[in-house]
PDB file of C-alpha atoms in Angstrom:
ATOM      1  CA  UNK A1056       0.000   0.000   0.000  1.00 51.00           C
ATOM      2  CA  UNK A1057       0.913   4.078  -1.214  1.00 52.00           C
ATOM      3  CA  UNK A1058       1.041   6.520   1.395  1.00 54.00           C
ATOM      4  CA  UNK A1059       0.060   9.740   0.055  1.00 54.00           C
ATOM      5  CA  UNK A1060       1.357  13.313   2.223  1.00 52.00           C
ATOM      6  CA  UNK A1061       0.486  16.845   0.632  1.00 51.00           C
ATOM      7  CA  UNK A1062       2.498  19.605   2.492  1.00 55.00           C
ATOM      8  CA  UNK A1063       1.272  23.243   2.108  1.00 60.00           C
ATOM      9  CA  UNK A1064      -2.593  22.151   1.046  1.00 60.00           C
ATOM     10  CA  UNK A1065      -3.408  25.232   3.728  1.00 68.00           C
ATOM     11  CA  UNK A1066      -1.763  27.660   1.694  1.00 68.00           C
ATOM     12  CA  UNK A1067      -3.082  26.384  -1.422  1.00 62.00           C
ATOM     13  CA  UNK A1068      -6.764  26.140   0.416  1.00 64.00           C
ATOM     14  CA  UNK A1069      -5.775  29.880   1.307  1.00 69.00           C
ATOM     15  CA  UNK A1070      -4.720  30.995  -2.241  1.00 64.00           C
ATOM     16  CA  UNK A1071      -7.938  29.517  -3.376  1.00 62.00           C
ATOM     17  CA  UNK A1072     -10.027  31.538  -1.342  1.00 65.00           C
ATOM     18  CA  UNK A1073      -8.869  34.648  -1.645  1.00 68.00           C
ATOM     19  CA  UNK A1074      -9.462  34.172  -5.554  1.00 71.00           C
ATOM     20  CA  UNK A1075     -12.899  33.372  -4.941  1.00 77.00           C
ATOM     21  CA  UNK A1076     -13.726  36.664  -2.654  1.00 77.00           C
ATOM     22  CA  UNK A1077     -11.851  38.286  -4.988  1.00 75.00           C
ATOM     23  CA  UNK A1078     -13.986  37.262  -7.954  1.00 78.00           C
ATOM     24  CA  UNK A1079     -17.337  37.552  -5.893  1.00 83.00           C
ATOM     25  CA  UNK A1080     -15.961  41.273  -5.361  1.00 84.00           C
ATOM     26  CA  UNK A1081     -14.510  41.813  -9.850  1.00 87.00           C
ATOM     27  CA  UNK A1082     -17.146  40.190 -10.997  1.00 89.00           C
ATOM     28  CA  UNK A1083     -19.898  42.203 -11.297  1.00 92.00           C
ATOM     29  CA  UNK A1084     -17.411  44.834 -11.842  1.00 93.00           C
ATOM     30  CA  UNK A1085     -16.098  43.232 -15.020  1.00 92.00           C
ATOM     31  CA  UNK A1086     -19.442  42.860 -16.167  1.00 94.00           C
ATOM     32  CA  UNK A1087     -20.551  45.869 -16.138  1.00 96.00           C
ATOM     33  CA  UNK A1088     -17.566  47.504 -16.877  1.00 95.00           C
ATOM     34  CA  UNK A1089     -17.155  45.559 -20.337  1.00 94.00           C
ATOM     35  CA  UNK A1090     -21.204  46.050 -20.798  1.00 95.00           C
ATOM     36  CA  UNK A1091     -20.444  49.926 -21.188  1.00 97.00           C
ATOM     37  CA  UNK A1092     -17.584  49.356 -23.337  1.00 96.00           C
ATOM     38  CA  UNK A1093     -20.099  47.306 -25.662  1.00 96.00           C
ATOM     39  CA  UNK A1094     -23.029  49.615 -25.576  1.00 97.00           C
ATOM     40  CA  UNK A1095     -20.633  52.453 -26.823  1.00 98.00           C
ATOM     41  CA  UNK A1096     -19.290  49.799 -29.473  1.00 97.00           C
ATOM     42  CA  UNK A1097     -22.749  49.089 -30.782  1.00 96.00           C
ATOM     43  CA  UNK A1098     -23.708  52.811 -30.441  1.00 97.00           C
ATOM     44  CA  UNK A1099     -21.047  53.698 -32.537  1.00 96.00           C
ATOM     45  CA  UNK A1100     -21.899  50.736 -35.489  1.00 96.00           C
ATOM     46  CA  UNK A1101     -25.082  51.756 -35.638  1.00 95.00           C
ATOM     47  CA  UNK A1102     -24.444  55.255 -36.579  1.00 94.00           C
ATOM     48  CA  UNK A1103     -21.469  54.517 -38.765  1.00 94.00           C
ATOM     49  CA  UNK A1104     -23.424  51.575 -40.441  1.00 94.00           C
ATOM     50  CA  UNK A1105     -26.100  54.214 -41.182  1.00 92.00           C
ATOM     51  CA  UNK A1106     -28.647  52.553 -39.645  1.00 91.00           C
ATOM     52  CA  UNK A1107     -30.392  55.746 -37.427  1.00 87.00           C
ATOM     53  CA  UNK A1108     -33.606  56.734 -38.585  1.00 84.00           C
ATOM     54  CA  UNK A1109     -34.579  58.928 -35.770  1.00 88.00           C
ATOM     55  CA  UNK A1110     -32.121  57.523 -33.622  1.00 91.00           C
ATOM     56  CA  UNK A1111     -34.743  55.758 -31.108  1.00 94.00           C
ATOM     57  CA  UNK A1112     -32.710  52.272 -31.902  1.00 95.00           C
ATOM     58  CA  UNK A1113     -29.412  53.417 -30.989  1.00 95.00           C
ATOM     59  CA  UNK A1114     -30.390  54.918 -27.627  1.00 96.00           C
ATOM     60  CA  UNK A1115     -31.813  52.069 -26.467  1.00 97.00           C
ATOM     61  CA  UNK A1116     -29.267  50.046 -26.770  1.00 97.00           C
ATOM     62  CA  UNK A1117     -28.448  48.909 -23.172  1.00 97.00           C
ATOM     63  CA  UNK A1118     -27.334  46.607 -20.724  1.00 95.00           C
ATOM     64  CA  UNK A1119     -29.571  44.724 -18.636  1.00 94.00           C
ATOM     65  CA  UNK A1120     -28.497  43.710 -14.619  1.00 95.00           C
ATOM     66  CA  UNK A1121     -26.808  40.969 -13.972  1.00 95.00           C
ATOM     67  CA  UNK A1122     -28.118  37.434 -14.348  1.00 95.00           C
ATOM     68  CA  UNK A1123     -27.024  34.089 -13.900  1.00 93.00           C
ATOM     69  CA  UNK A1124     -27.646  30.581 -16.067  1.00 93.00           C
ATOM     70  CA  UNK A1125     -28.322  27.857 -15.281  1.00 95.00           C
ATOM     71  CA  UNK A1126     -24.892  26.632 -14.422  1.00 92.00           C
ATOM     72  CA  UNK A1127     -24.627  29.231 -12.031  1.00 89.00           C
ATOM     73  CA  UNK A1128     -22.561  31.811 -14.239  1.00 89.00           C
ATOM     74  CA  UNK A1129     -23.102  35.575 -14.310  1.00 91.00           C
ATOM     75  CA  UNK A1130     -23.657  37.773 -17.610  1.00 93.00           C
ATOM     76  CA  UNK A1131     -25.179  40.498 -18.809  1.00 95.00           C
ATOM     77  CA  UNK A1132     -27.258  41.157 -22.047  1.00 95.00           C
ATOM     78  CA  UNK A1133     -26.776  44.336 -24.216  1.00 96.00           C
ATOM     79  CA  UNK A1134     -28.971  44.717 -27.016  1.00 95.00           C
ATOM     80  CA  UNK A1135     -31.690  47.619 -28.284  1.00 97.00           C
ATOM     81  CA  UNK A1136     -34.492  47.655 -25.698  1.00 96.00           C
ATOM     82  CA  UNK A1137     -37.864  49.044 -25.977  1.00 96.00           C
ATOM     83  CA  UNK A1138     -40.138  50.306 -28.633  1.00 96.00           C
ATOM     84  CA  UNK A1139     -39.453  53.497 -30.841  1.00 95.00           C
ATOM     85  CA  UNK A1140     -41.910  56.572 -30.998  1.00 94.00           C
ATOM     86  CA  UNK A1141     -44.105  54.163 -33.875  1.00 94.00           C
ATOM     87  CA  UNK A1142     -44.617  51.235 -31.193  1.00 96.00           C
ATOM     88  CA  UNK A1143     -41.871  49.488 -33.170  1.00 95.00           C
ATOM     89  CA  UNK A1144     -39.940  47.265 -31.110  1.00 96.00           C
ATOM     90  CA  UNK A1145     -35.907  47.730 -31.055  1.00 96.00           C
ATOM     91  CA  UNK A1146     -35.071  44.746 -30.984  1.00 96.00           C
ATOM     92  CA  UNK A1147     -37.010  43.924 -33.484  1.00 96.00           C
ATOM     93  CA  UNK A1148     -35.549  46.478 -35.833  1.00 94.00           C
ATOM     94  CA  UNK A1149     -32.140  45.656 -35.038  1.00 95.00           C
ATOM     95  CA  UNK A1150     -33.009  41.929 -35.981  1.00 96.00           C
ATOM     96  CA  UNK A1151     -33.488  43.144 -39.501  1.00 95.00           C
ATOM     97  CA  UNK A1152     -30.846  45.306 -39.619  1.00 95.00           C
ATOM     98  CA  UNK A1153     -28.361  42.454 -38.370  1.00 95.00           C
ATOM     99  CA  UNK A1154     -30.174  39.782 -40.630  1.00 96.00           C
ATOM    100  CA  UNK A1155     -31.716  41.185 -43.489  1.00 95.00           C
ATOM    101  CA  UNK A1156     -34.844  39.831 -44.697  1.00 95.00           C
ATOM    102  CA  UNK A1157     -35.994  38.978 -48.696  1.00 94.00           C
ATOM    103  CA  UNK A1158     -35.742  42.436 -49.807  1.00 93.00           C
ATOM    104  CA  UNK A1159     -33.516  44.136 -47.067  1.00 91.00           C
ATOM    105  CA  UNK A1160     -29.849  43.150 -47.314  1.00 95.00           C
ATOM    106  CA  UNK A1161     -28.221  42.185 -43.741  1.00 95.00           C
ATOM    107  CA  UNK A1162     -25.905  44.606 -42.480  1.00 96.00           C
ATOM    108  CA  UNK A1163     -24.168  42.930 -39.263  1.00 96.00           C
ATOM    109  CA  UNK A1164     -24.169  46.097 -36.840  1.00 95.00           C
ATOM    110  CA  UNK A1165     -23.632  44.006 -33.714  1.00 96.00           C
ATOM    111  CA  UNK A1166     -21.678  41.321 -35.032  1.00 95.00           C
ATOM    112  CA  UNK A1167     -19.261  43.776 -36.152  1.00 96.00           C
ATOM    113  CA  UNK A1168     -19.463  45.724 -32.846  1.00 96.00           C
ATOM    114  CA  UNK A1169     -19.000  42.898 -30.668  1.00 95.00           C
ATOM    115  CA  UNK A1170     -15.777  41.696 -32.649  1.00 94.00           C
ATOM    116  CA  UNK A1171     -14.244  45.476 -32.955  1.00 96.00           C
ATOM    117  CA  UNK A1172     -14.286  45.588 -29.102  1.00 95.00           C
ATOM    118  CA  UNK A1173     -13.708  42.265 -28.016  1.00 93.00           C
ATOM    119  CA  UNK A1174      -9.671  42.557 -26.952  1.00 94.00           C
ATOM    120  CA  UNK A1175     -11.337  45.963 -25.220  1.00 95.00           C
ATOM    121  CA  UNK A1176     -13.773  44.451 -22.756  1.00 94.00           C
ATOM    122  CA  UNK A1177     -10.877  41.250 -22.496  1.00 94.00           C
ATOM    123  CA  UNK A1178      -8.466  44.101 -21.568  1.00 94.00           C
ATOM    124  CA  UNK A1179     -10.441  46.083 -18.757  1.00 95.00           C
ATOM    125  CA  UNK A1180     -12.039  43.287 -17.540  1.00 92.00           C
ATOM    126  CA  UNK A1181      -8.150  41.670 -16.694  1.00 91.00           C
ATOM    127  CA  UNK A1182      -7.392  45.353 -14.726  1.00 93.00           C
ATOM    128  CA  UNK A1183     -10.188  44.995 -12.686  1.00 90.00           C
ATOM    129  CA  UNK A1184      -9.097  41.037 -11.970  1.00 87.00           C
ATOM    130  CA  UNK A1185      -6.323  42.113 -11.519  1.00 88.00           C
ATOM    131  CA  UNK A1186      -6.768  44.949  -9.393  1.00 88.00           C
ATOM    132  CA  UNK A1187      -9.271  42.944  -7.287  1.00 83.00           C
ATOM    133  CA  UNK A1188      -6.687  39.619  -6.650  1.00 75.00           C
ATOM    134  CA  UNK A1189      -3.845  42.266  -6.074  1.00 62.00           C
ATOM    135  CA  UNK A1190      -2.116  41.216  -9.159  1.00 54.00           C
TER     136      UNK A1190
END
């Protein structure tokens, strides 16, 4: 028969820990944080795309709170919210916009968004880990 010893365990119990106050305390943070810089991404694809009629779209483009799936993570939704001064739904138009339909070409406004600001949001969300673990 093995025997099996594990020195320092405490300090790696320790270590473990800290990272998970510390991620209770950046997370929400980091969400939010990167939810702004995606708003003002998708904002600014909108109106360089073109794609502001009287502009009641693009300002609703927002982040909701904080939610969590069903395995337990956290996230945040950002996407046109609302209806426009017609009753249209924002969504709805944005759908269109991003898809196209038989006669409307698509014109991928958040696609693009998302991917110009990705290394962005990766970025500030790794300060504010950072800043939160004491890295």
């Amino acid at each position: 028969m093995a025997d099996f010893n594990v020195t320092g365990l405490d300090d790696v119990m320790k270590e473990m820990m800290s990272h998970q106050q510390a991620a209770e305390e950046a997370i929400p943070e980091m969400l939010n944080a990167g939810a702004d810089i995606l708003v003002k991404a998708q904002k600014s694809e909108v109106q360089s795309m073109k794609l502001v009629d009287t502009g009641d779209m693009m300002k609703s483009i927002k982040g909701d709170k904080i939610k969590k799936d069903k395995d337990g993570n956290s996230y945040i939704d950002v996407y046109p919210q609302g209806k426009d001064r017609k009753g249209v739904r924002n969504a709805e138009k944005a759908f269109v916009a991003e898809y196209g339909k038989s006669k409307v070409p698509a014109r991928p406004w958040m696609r693009t968004a998302n991917a110009k600001c990705s290394d962005e949001i990766t970025e500030k969300e790794k300060e504010i880990w950072d800043k939160n673990k004491g890295g």
